[in-house]
Structure formats: C-alpha cells, structure tokens
C-alpha cells in the first residue's frame, strides 16, 4: 500500500498541535504529529503499543514515572495503558507508529 502526502489531510488538533494520518491497515498505523514550541501533548494512555520517532525539534517526554528530553533521531516506546505525554521545547515533528491501529483516529 502506498500513501502519498498529497492525499492525506492535516488535522488541526488545536493548541499548536496538528496530526496527519499516514499509512495504515491490518494491525499497524503511522501518524505524523506536528508541534509548535510550547505545545503540550497531555498525559494519557491507551491500549495500543506505540513507537515515537523524533523527526525534528526538541521535546520533554514523560512515560510512566520517567521524564527525559529527546531530539531528532531519538525513539520512544510506550507500553499499552502506560501514562505518557510531552511538552514541545523547540517546534518539531514526531512519527508515531501504533499497533493495533487507532480506530478512534479514523472516525
């Protein structure tokens, strides 16, 4: 399956965060998330496994009880049901991969 950026929609989530659903199917989904400096990804959890690859920018991420600064090239793993969130320290973009797919994002 091919997904072309021109065929995707950038969704404004408000408060300096936008999301673009990329390739998905079967049990996997890739999502691009853009953050303006100072934007917050509120603490939350979900039943999906999630990998986050930092494409650009700088973020302070909390996963469970740990908080670390991450920059381009860093990768984070989030287990199902573990609380996580971030603060964007320098405008940037994340590439999130979920399994199974986030049906809630497709509605």
XYZ file of C-alpha atoms in Angstrom:
107
model
C 0.000 0.000 0.000
C 1.258 3.471 -0.875
C 0.216 6.635 0.918
C 1.100 9.926 -0.744
C 1.327 13.055 1.401
C -0.794 14.967 -1.148
C -3.639 12.526 -0.477
C -3.590 12.937 3.310
C -5.338 15.528 5.442
C -3.634 17.661 8.094
C -5.962 17.829 11.085
C -5.631 20.824 13.439
C -5.989 19.496 16.978
C -5.681 22.989 18.471
C -3.203 24.495 20.933
C -0.288 24.219 18.462
C -0.690 20.541 17.569
C -1.670 19.030 14.212
C -1.907 15.425 13.043
C -1.676 13.662 9.678
C -2.718 10.011 9.407
C -0.303 8.221 7.104
C -0.266 4.563 6.051
C -2.468 2.168 7.997
C -4.047 -1.215 7.634
C -4.060 -4.604 9.218
C -2.652 -4.074 12.706
C -0.364 -1.034 12.186
C -0.723 2.709 11.714
C 1.738 5.571 11.141
C 0.819 9.121 12.192
C 2.761 12.375 11.791
C 2.251 14.838 14.669
C 3.473 18.441 14.416
C 4.055 20.629 17.482
C 4.662 24.349 17.811
C 7.065 25.440 20.543
C 5.301 25.269 23.902
C 2.549 22.932 22.702
C 1.590 20.118 25.043
C 0.693 16.511 24.372
C -1.409 15.944 27.515
C -0.779 12.913 29.719
C -2.922 9.999 28.549
C -2.876 6.254 27.980
C -4.448 3.807 25.549
C -4.484 0.065 24.863
C -2.122 0.375 21.872
C 1.623 -0.182 21.726
C 3.296 2.974 20.404
C 6.688 3.844 18.986
C 7.559 7.517 18.582
C 10.432 8.620 16.358
C 11.507 12.264 16.702
C 11.878 13.654 13.185
C 12.713 17.195 14.325
C 12.509 19.540 17.287
C 13.057 19.002 20.989
C 10.590 17.516 23.457
C 10.367 16.701 27.125
C 8.566 13.351 27.328
C 7.138 11.623 30.350
C 6.470 7.891 30.091
C 5.273 6.335 33.309
C 7.474 7.750 36.066
C 10.377 8.813 33.794
C 10.882 12.195 32.117
C 13.608 12.853 29.529
C 14.493 15.373 26.829
C 14.590 13.951 23.304
C 15.661 15.359 19.934
C 15.782 14.351 16.261
C 16.758 10.711 15.828
C 15.590 9.566 19.264
C 12.928 6.854 19.616
C 10.491 6.187 22.455
C 8.443 3.070 23.253
C 5.140 3.284 25.121
C 3.591 0.120 26.509
C -0.196 -0.258 26.454
C -2.025 1.523 29.298
C 1.089 3.419 30.499
C 0.556 7.150 31.057
C 2.602 9.366 28.718
C 2.725 12.911 27.387
C 5.094 15.639 26.251
C 5.936 19.319 26.131
C 7.468 20.710 22.942
C 10.616 22.710 23.766
C 11.502 23.547 20.124
C 8.994 23.201 17.270
C 9.125 19.743 15.793
C 7.515 16.696 14.260
C 7.010 13.196 15.603
C 6.301 9.991 13.705
C 4.063 7.715 15.780
C 3.512 4.058 14.947
C 0.648 2.247 16.661
C -0.417 -1.361 16.892
C -3.241 -2.123 16.613
C -4.441 0.815 14.519
C -6.092 3.767 16.282
C -9.685 3.297 15.161
C -10.531 6.446 17.143
C -8.294 8.491 14.815
C -10.146 7.228 11.726
C -13.611 8.410 12.856
